[in-house]
Short mmCIF file of C-alpha atoms in Angstrom, two decimals:
data_model
loop_
_atom_site.label_atom_id
_atom_site.label_comp_id
_atom_site.label_asym_id
_atom_site.label_seq_id
_atom_site.Cartn_x
_atom_site.Cartn_y
_atom_site.Cartn_z
CA MET L 1 48.06 44.48 44.17
CA ASP L 2 46.86 43.02 40.86
CA GLY L 3 46.01 39.34 40.44
CA ALA L 4 49.22 38.25 38.70
CA ARG L 5 51.51 39.95 41.23
CA TYR L 6 49.50 38.53 44.09
CA LYS L 7 49.81 35.05 42.63
CA GLU L 8 53.56 35.42 42.08
CA ARG L 9 53.96 36.58 45.65
CA ARG L 10 52.05 33.60 46.98
CA VAL L 11 54.26 31.24 44.99
CA VAL L 12 57.38 32.85 46.43
CA PHE L 13 55.93 32.72 49.94
CA GLU L 14 54.98 29.06 49.66
CA GLU L 15 58.39 28.19 48.26
CA LYS L 16 60.10 29.87 51.16
CA MET L 17 57.72 28.23 53.63
CA ASN L 18 58.51 24.85 52.10
CA HIS L 19 62.19 25.49 52.48
CA LEU L 20 61.70 26.51 56.12
CA GLN L 21 59.61 23.44 56.79
CA GLU L 22 62.35 21.24 55.34
CA ARG L 23 64.87 22.83 57.69
CA LEU L 24 62.43 22.37 60.57
CA HIS L 25 62.05 18.73 59.62
CA GLN L 26 65.84 18.40 59.60
CA MET L 27 66.05 20.04 63.03
CA GLY L 28 63.35 17.69 64.30
CA SER L 29 65.31 14.65 63.08
CA LEU L 30 68.46 15.92 64.79
CA VAL L 31 66.56 16.41 68.05
CA GLU L 32 64.93 12.97 67.85
CA GLY L 33 68.38 11.49 67.21
CA ALA L 34 69.86 13.40 70.15
CA ILE L 35 67.15 12.11 72.49
CA ALA L 36 67.61 8.52 71.30
CA ARG L 37 71.40 8.64 71.54
CA SER L 38 71.48 10.39 74.91
CA ILE L 39 69.39 7.67 76.51
CA GLU L 40 71.15 4.87 74.65
CA SER L 41 74.50 6.25 75.85
CA LEU L 42 73.17 6.27 79.42
CA ARG L 43 71.73 2.77 79.21
CA THR L 44 74.84 1.21 77.66
CA GLN L 45 77.30 3.57 79.40
CA ASP L 46 78.73 4.51 76.03
CA GLN L 47 80.94 7.55 76.63
CA ALA L 48 81.77 8.10 72.96
CA MET L 49 78.09 8.25 72.05
CA ALA L 50 77.48 10.73 74.86
CA GLN L 51 80.26 12.94 73.49
CA VAL L 52 78.59 12.92 70.08
CA VAL L 53 75.35 14.22 71.63
CA VAL L 54 77.09 16.94 73.65
CA ARG L 55 79.09 18.13 70.65
CA GLY L 56 76.08 17.90 68.33
CA ASP L 57 74.07 20.32 70.44
CA GLU L 58 75.92 23.27 68.93
CA ASN L 59 74.81 22.28 65.42
CA ILE L 60 71.21 22.23 66.58
CA ASP L 61 71.67 25.69 68.11
CA TYR L 62 73.08 26.99 64.81
CA LEU L 63 70.26 25.45 62.83
CA GLN L 64 67.75 27.09 65.15
CA GLN L 65 69.36 30.47 64.65
CA GLU L 66 69.41 29.98 60.91
CA ILE L 67 65.71 29.09 60.82
CA GLU L 68 64.89 31.98 63.09
CA ASP L 69 66.80 34.44 60.89
CA LYS L 70 65.04 33.05 57.82
CA CYS L 71 61.64 33.44 59.49
CA LEU L 72 62.37 37.10 60.15
CA GLU L 73 63.67 37.57 56.63
CA LEU L 74 60.52 36.00 55.25
CA ILE L 75 58.33 38.25 57.35
CA ALA L 76 60.33 41.32 56.33
CA THR L 77 60.45 40.62 52.61
CA GLN L 78 57.07 38.98 52.06
CA GLN L 79 55.04 40.73 54.75
CA PRO L 80 52.64 37.84 55.18
CA MET L 81 49.23 38.55 56.65
CA ALA L 82 46.85 36.77 59.01
CA LYS L 83 47.16 33.00 58.76
CA ASP L 84 50.44 33.12 56.82
CA LEU L 85 52.00 35.31 59.49
CA ARG L 86 50.83 32.86 62.11
CA ARG L 87 52.35 29.98 60.18
CA VAL L 88 55.73 31.67 60.27
CA ALA L 89 55.36 32.67 63.93
CA THR L 90 54.41 29.12 64.87
CA LEU L 91 57.42 27.71 63.05
CA PHE L 92 59.59 30.24 64.88
CA LYS L 93 58.19 29.12 68.23
CA ILE L 94 58.48 25.43 67.43
CA THR L 95 62.22 25.79 66.88
CA THR L 96 62.54 27.28 70.38
CA ASP L 97 60.88 24.21 71.86
CA LEU L 98 63.05 21.89 69.78
CA GLU L 99 66.19 23.69 70.85
CA ARG L 100 65.25 23.27 74.52
CA MET L 101 64.65 19.57 73.97
CA ALA L 102 68.11 19.25 72.46
CA ASP L 103 69.54 21.02 75.52
CA TYR L 104 67.93 18.42 77.76
CA ALA L 105 69.34 15.60 75.60
CA SER L 106 72.75 17.17 75.98
CA ASN L 107 72.26 17.40 79.76
CA ILE L 108 71.42 13.70 79.81
CA ALA L 109 74.53 12.84 77.81
CA GLU L 110 76.55 14.81 80.38
CA ILE L 111 75.12 12.55 83.07
CA THR L 112 76.42 9.54 81.07
CA LEU L 113 79.87 11.14 81.17
CA ARG L 114 79.50 11.91 84.88
CA ILE L 115 78.54 8.32 85.74
CA GLY L 116 81.38 6.98 83.58
CA ASP L 117 81.96 3.26 84.11
CA GLU L 118 80.57 3.16 87.64
CA PRO L 119 78.03 0.28 87.61
CA LEU L 120 74.42 1.41 87.14
CA ILE L 121 72.34 1.09 90.30
CA LYS L 122 69.58 -0.55 88.25
CA PRO L 123 68.99 -1.62 84.65
CA LEU L 124 67.26 1.27 82.90
CA VAL L 125 63.84 0.32 81.62
CA ASP L 126 61.33 3.08 82.33
CA ILE L 127 63.72 5.90 81.42
CA PRO L 128 64.20 4.52 77.87
CA ARG L 129 60.41 4.14 77.64
CA MET L 130 59.98 7.80 78.50
CA ALA L 131 62.53 8.65 75.82
CA VAL L 132 60.73 6.61 73.17
CA LEU L 133 57.48 8.37 74.03
CA SER L 134 59.13 11.79 73.88
CA GLN L 135 60.56 11.04 70.44
CA ARG L 136 57.19 9.86 69.23
CA MET L 137 55.58 13.02 70.57
CA VAL L 138 58.00 15.31 68.72
CA LYS L 139 57.49 13.40 65.52
CA LYS L 140 53.71 13.54 65.81
CA ALA L 141 53.72 17.24 66.73
CA LEU L 142 55.94 18.16 63.77
CA ASP L 143 53.93 16.05 61.35
CA ALA L 144 50.79 17.68 62.71
CA TYR L 145 52.32 21.09 62.03
CA VAL L 146 53.21 20.30 58.42
CA ARG L 147 49.84 18.68 57.70
CA GLU L 148 47.90 21.08 59.96
CA ASP L 149 46.33 17.99 61.46
CA VAL L 150 44.53 18.87 64.70
CA GLU L 151 43.62 15.30 65.53
CA LEU L 152 47.22 14.15 65.25
CA ALA L 153 48.35 17.11 67.38
CA ALA L 154 45.77 16.25 70.05
CA SER L 155 47.00 12.65 70.17
CA VAL L 156 50.15 13.98 71.85
CA GLY L 157 48.14 14.65 75.06
CA PRO L 158 47.73 11.01 76.18
CA ASP L 159 51.44 10.37 75.50
CA ASP L 160 52.28 13.26 77.81
CA ASP L 161 50.08 11.72 80.52
CA GLU L 162 51.95 8.47 80.15
CA VAL L 163 55.31 10.23 80.43
CA ASP L 164 54.14 12.04 83.58
CA ASN L 165 53.04 8.76 85.14
CA LEU L 166 56.32 7.07 84.26
CA PHE L 167 58.21 9.94 85.86
CA LYS L 168 56.22 9.65 89.09
CA GLN L 169 56.95 5.92 89.13
CA ILE L 170 60.68 6.48 88.51
CA PHE L 171 60.78 9.15 91.20
CA ARG L 172 59.29 6.79 93.81
CA GLU L 173 61.51 3.91 92.74
CA LEU L 174 64.70 5.96 92.93
CA LEU L 175 63.80 7.35 96.36
CA THR L 176 63.29 3.79 97.60
CA ILE L 177 66.65 2.67 96.21
CA MET L 178 68.39 5.65 97.85
CA MET L 179 66.77 4.97 101.20
CA GLU L 180 67.74 1.32 101.11
CA ASN L 181 71.31 2.02 100.13
CA PRO L 182 72.79 5.48 100.74
CA ARG L 183 75.76 4.66 98.50
CA THR L 184 73.41 4.89 95.53
CA ILE L 185 72.38 8.47 96.37
CA SER L 186 74.74 10.31 94.07
CA GLN L 187 73.88 8.30 90.96
CA ALA L 188 70.19 8.09 91.84
CA SER L 189 70.05 11.90 92.08
CA HIS L 190 71.51 12.14 88.62
CA LEU L 191 68.92 9.68 87.32
CA LEU L 192 66.16 11.70 88.99
CA PHE L 193 67.21 14.64 86.88
CA VAL L 194 67.25 12.51 83.76
CA GLY L 195 63.65 11.55 84.48
CA ARG L 196 62.68 15.13 85.06
CA TRP L 197 64.35 16.29 81.84
CA LEU L 198 62.50 13.67 79.85
CA GLU L 199 59.30 14.91 81.42
CA ARG L 200 60.21 18.48 80.40
CA MET L 201 60.95 17.27 76.87
CA SER L 202 57.50 15.83 76.58
CA ASP L 203 56.10 19.15 77.87
CA HIS L 204 57.88 20.91 75.01
CA ALA L 205 56.47 18.43 72.50
CA THR L 206 53.05 19.16 74.01
CA ASN L 207 53.69 22.90 73.60
CA ILE L 208 54.36 22.31 69.92
CA ALA L 209 51.15 20.33 69.54
CA GLU L 210 49.19 23.10 71.30
CA GLU L 211 50.71 25.69 68.98
CA VAL L 212 49.60 23.62 66.00
CA ILE L 213 46.05 23.44 67.31
CA PHE L 214 46.06 27.19 67.88
CA LEU L 215 47.39 27.77 64.36
CA VAL L 216 44.66 25.70 62.75
CA THR L 217 41.66 26.43 64.97
CA GLY L 218 42.56 29.81 66.51
CA GLU L 219 41.75 28.37 69.91
CA ARG L 220 44.07 27.83 72.83
CA GLN L 221 43.64 24.35 74.19
CA ARG L 222 45.58 22.70 77.03
CA LEU L 223 46.32 19.13 76.00
CA ASN L 224 47.43 18.06 79.45
CA PRO L 225 46.01 20.44 82.05
CA MET W 1 55.79 56.27 50.82
CA ASP W 2 56.00 60.05 51.19
CA GLY W 3 57.73 61.74 54.12
CA ALA W 4 54.62 62.65 56.08
CA ARG W 5 53.10 59.19 55.84
CA TYR W 6 56.40 57.59 56.77
CA LYS W 7 56.64 59.82 59.81
CA GLU W 8 53.08 59.06 60.86
CA ARG W 9 53.77 55.36 60.53
CA ARG W 10 56.88 55.61 62.69
CA VAL W 11 54.89 57.40 65.37
CA VAL W 12 52.25 54.69 65.35
CA PHE W 13 54.93 51.98 65.46
CA GLU W 14 56.76 53.58 68.36
CA GLU W 15 53.51 54.05 70.26
CA LYS W 16 52.64 50.41 69.84
CA MET W 17 56.17 49.35 70.79
CA ASN W 18 55.93 51.48 73.94
CA HIS W 19 52.69 49.83 74.84
CA LEU W 20 54.21 46.39 74.29
CA GLN W 21 57.22 47.29 76.39
CA GLU W 22 54.94 48.40 79.21
CA ARG W 23 53.18 45.05 79.11
CA LEU W 24 56.55 43.30 79.03
CA HIS W 25 57.63 45.32 82.06
CA GLN W 26 54.42 44.29 83.81
CA MET W 27 55.06 40.65 82.96
CA GLY W 28 58.63 40.98 84.23
CA SER W 29 57.38 42.36 87.56
CA LEU W 30 54.91 39.50 87.90
CA VAL W 31 57.68 36.98 87.23
CA GLU W 32 60.08 38.62 89.69
CA GLY W 33 57.28 38.58 92.27
CA ALA W 34 56.54 34.91 91.58
CA ILE W 35 60.20 33.98 92.05
CA ALA W 36 60.44 35.95 95.31
CA ARG W 37 57.21 34.55 96.70
CA SER W 38 57.89 30.96 95.67
CA ILE W 39 61.17 30.93 97.59
CA GLU W 40 59.76 32.87 100.53
CA SER W 41 56.89 30.37 100.75
CA LEU W 42 59.43 27.53 100.78
CA ARG W 43 61.68 29.16 103.38
CA THR W 44 58.85 30.06 105.75
CA GLN W 45 56.65 27.05 104.83
CA ASP W 46 53.82 29.41 104.00
CA GLN W 47 51.21 27.33 102.19
CA ALA W 48 48.89 30.24 101.43
CA MET W 49 51.69 32.17 99.74
CA ALA W 50 52.55 29.10 97.68
CA GLN W 51 48.93 28.85 96.54
CA VAL W 52 49.08 32.46 95.38
CA VAL W 53 52.08 31.67 93.20
CA VAL W 54 50.52 28.54 91.70
CA ARG W 55 47.26 30.31 90.93
CA GLY W 56 49.06 33.41 89.62
CA ASP W 57 50.87 31.40 86.96
CA GLU W 58 47.79 31.36 84.76
CA ASN W 59 47.69 35.16 84.67
CA ILE W 60 51.28 35.23 83.51
CA ASP W 61 50.42 32.72 80.78
CA TYR W 62 47.53 34.90 79.62
CA LEU W 63 49.69 38.01 79.62
CA GLN W 64 52.27 36.20 77.53
CA GLN W 65 49.64 35.18 75.00
CA GLU W 66 48.30 38.71 74.88
CA ILE W 67 51.76 40.18 74.25
CA GLU W 68 52.45 37.53 71.65
CA ASP W 69 49.21 38.24 69.81
CA LYS W 70 49.96 41.97 69.89
CA CYS W 71 53.44 41.38 68.50
CA LEU W 72 51.96 39.51 65.56
CA GLU W 73 49.31 42.17 65.06
CA LEU W 74 51.99 44.85 65.08
CA ILE W 75 54.03 42.96 62.49
CA ALA W 76 50.98 42.40 60.32
CA THR W 77 49.64 45.94 60.42
CA GLN W 78 52.86 47.95 60.54
CA GLN W 79 55.14 45.63 58.56
CA PRO W 80 58.28 46.77 60.33
CA MET W 81 61.61 46.27 58.59
CA ALA W 82 65.13 45.36 59.65
CA LYS W 83 65.91 46.59 63.16
CA ASP W 84 62.25 47.30 64.02
CA LEU W 85 61.28 43.78 63.06
CA ARG W 86 64.05 42.44 65.25
CA ARG W 87 62.86 44.57 68.15
CA VAL W 88 59.42 42.97 67.93
CA ALA W 89 60.86 39.48 67.45
CA THR W 90 63.14 39.93 70.46
CA LEU W 91 60.24 41.06 72.62
CA PHE W 92 58.29 38.01 71.46
CA LYS W 93 61.16 35.72 72.45
CA ILE W 94 61.72 37.41 75.80
CA THR W 95 58.14 36.66 76.84
CA THR W 96 58.76 32.96 76.16
CA ASP W 97 61.72 33.01 78.53
CA LEU W 98 59.73 34.90 81.16
CA GLU W 99 56.87 32.46 80.90
CA ARG W 100 59.23 29.53 81.50
CA MET W 101 60.67 31.28 84.54
CA ALA W 102 57.16 31.68 85.93
CA ASP W 103 56.58 27.95 85.36
CA TYR W 104 59.64 27.16 87.46
CA ALA W 105 58.43 29.51 90.22
CA SER W 106 55.14 27.66 90.17
CA ASN W 107 56.97 24.32 90.36
CA ILE W 108 58.86 25.60 93.41
CA ALA W 109 55.62 26.70 95.07
CA GLU W 110 54.27 23.20 94.47
CA ILE W 111 57.24 21.84 96.39
CA THR W 112 56.26 24.10 99.32
CA LEU W 113 52.81 22.51 99.21
CA ARG W 114 54.32 19.04 98.94
CA ILE W 115 56.60 19.56 101.96
CA GLY W 116 53.69 21.01 103.95
CA ASP W 117 54.50 21.42 107.63
CA GLU W 118 57.10 18.67 107.73
CA PRO W 119 60.20 20.29 109.36
CA LEU W 120 62.81 21.51 106.87
CA ILE W 121 65.95 19.37 106.86
CA LYS W 122 68.05 22.54 106.95
CA PRO W 123 67.50 26.28 107.14
CA LEU W 124 67.46 27.58 103.59
CA VAL W 125 70.23 30.07 102.92
CA ASP W 126 71.85 29.39 99.54
CA ILE W 127 68.55 28.71 97.78
CA PRO W 128 67.18 32.17 98.66
CA ARG W 129 70.51 33.63 97.51
CA MET W 130 70.09 31.94 94.14
CA ALA W 131 66.57 33.36 93.93
CA VAL W 132 67.73 36.90 94.69
CA LEU W 133 70.36 36.60 91.97
CA SER W 134 67.82 35.26 89.46
CA GLN W 135 65.47 38.16 90.16
CA ARG W 136 68.29 40.64 89.74
CA MET W 137 69.25 38.99 86.45
CA VAL W 138 65.72 39.28 85.01
CA LYS W 139 65.53 42.89 86.07
CA LYS W 140 68.88 43.73 84.49
CA ALA W 141 68.09 41.83 81.28
CA LEU W 142 64.73 43.58 80.84
CA ASP W 143 66.19 47.01 81.62
CA ALA W 144 68.95 46.25 79.12
CA TYR W 145 66.31 45.44 76.51
CA VAL W 146 64.37 48.66 77.01
CA ARG W 147 67.52 50.82 77.06
CA GLU W 148 69.34 48.66 74.47
CA ASP W 149 72.25 48.66 76.89
CA VAL W 150 74.80 45.99 75.89
CA GLU W 151 77.00 46.55 78.93
CA LEU W 152 74.10 46.03 81.32
CA ALA W 153 73.05 42.91 79.41
CA ALA W 154 76.58 41.50 79.60
CA SER W 155 76.66 42.04 83.37
CA VAL W 156 74.17 39.18 83.67
CA GLY W 157 76.95 36.69 82.77
CA PRO W 158 78.85 36.84 86.09
CA ASP W 159 75.57 36.51 88.01
CA ASP W 160 74.84 33.34 86.07
CA ASP W 161 78.29 31.98 87.04
CA GLU W 162 77.51 32.69 90.66
CA VAL W 163 74.16 30.92 90.40
CA ASP W 164 75.84 27.89 88.80
CA ASN W 165 78.40 27.74 91.60
CA LEU W 166 75.73 28.03 94.27
CA PHE W 167 73.83 25.18 92.64
CA LYS W 168 76.91 22.93 92.64
CA GLN W 169 77.41 23.73 96.31
CA ILE W 170 73.77 23.01 97.16
CA PHE W 171 73.90 19.77 95.18
CA ARG W 172 76.93 18.51 97.14
CA GLU W 173 75.47 19.63 100.45
CA LEU W 174 72.14 17.91 99.87
CA LEU W 175 73.82 14.67 98.78
CA THR W 176 75.83 14.69 102.01
CA ILE W 177 72.72 15.26 104.11
CA MET W 178 70.92 12.40 102.32
CA MET W 179 73.84 10.03 102.83
CA GLU W 180 74.08 10.86 106.51
CA ASN W 181 70.37 10.47 107.11
CA PRO W 182 68.26 8.49 104.63
CA ARG W 183 65.07 9.85 106.18
CA THR W 184 65.89 13.20 104.60
CA ILE W 185 66.02 11.73 101.10
CA SER W 186 62.52 12.58 99.97
CA GLN W 187 62.67 16.23 100.98
CA ALA W 188 66.29 16.62 99.88
CA SER W 189 65.34 15.36 96.40
CA HIS W 190 62.66 18.01 96.21
CA LEU W 191 65.16 20.68 97.26
CA LEU W 192 67.59 19.42 94.61
CA PHE W 193 64.95 20.18 92.02
CA VAL W 194 64.36 23.61 93.48
CA GLY W 195 68.07 24.34 93.07
CA ARG W 196 68.03 23.09 89.54
CA TRP W 197 64.97 25.16 88.63
CA LEU W 198 66.61 28.28 89.99
CA GLU W 199 69.63 27.47 87.86
CA ARG W 200 67.37 27.10 84.81
CA MET W 201 65.71 30.42 85.64
CA SER W 202 69.04 32.14 85.56
CA ASP W 203 69.74 30.45 82.21
CA HIS W 204 66.55 31.99 80.86
CA ALA W 205 67.57 35.42 82.17
CA THR W 206 70.90 34.88 80.42
CA ASN W 207 69.04 33.99 77.19
CA ILE W 208 67.21 37.29 77.42
CA ALA W 209 70.47 39.18 77.91
CA GLU W 210 72.00 37.38 74.92
CA GLU W 211 68.98 38.29 72.79
CA VAL W 212 69.42 41.93 73.76
CA ILE W 213 73.08 41.87 72.75
CA PHE W 214 72.15 40.28 69.44
CA LEU W 215 69.47 42.89 68.88
CA VAL W 216 71.85 45.78 69.45
CA THR W 217 75.09 44.46 67.95
CA GLY W 218 73.86 41.84 65.45
CA GLU W 219 76.33 39.40 66.99
CA ARG W 220 75.58 36.20 68.86
CA GLN W 221 77.56 36.08 72.07
CA ARG W 222 77.46 33.40 74.76
CA LEU W 223 77.51 35.12 78.14
CA ASN W 224 78.22 31.96 80.08
CA PRO W 225 79.70 29.35 77.75
#
């Protein structure tokens, strides 16, 4: 390929990558919003808000499919090599993680609907903290991807530790509540799952961060072994 | 490209695809084995078997990374188009689902270790049934991928329904046991998670089947809406 054609091709590739990154950013915002709203709906027992999250999940699924199709189209038409190919592949994988996170948010919103207006067995404090951390982790991981910032990506690891510790704490607390009052068992079991899903969300954010590190450095690193 | 070179390229591509499919098959067998052993270790409280599953998870992770790297290499060196590109992309995605299933098997084995030799609160019957179904679903979905058999892929849907129903049943049963005897709460909570993970496994097998249908027909179909 001569110099001018090569240059033109790079411009087209970068334009298409920019477009894909914008869509990824949009998907990330939707997922952050879904996490925030799912937990807010649970905390305030807001059924309407929970419905919004459940219904919104389909849009996130569609967006994921669109991005995925565009990644394949980009690979097919531009035939990127080496690092460029990895950039596309990483973006492709990130959307899978984001989509799973949105699924968990939707699961949480379904718990809000399941609990309905039955009084909460305890005010929710640690669960919203886990959610805030998970949102922060997604945001950091996506920013790290766009800026190829390894340090920022690595900073997701300590957040994941904190989420894991919060989950262990919530697990113990809920077991104690159930043992003291068997009438709480049904709701407490649901809340156990909420905790676990938040923990899984933060694992997905950690996956994204690890992908970013691999993209930039070529080395596989476990952020939270 | 002239005819002879095109033909040579196709041969190389098909050879590499065959190799990738063999590795995928190998990964599938490892995952099926991990599911079977994780549940068997739980049912028979076999700590050594549980250790094997937990330690084996790393090998599955490595295999996934190897397949993924080879997929990217194949795309970069062979620059497949249209359907061929989709075949590689689908294989790439399938390994992500398989890897998640292996993670769940490892989580289950960790529950075996957690429960230790504390007597089981009930003989496990439905949980092993869920596991058998999940294994069958992975097997069918992978066979459907290799043979591009839409009918076989679609047959995973009813299995997923059955798994979902078993999980609901297990959930209700465990809640009842906990309410009747609060001393069972800790172990019952662990078993609740086991049920949920098996349900998630079958969701991943369903994802694989849906990917296969999309690959063959170009249409997105939800097997278990």
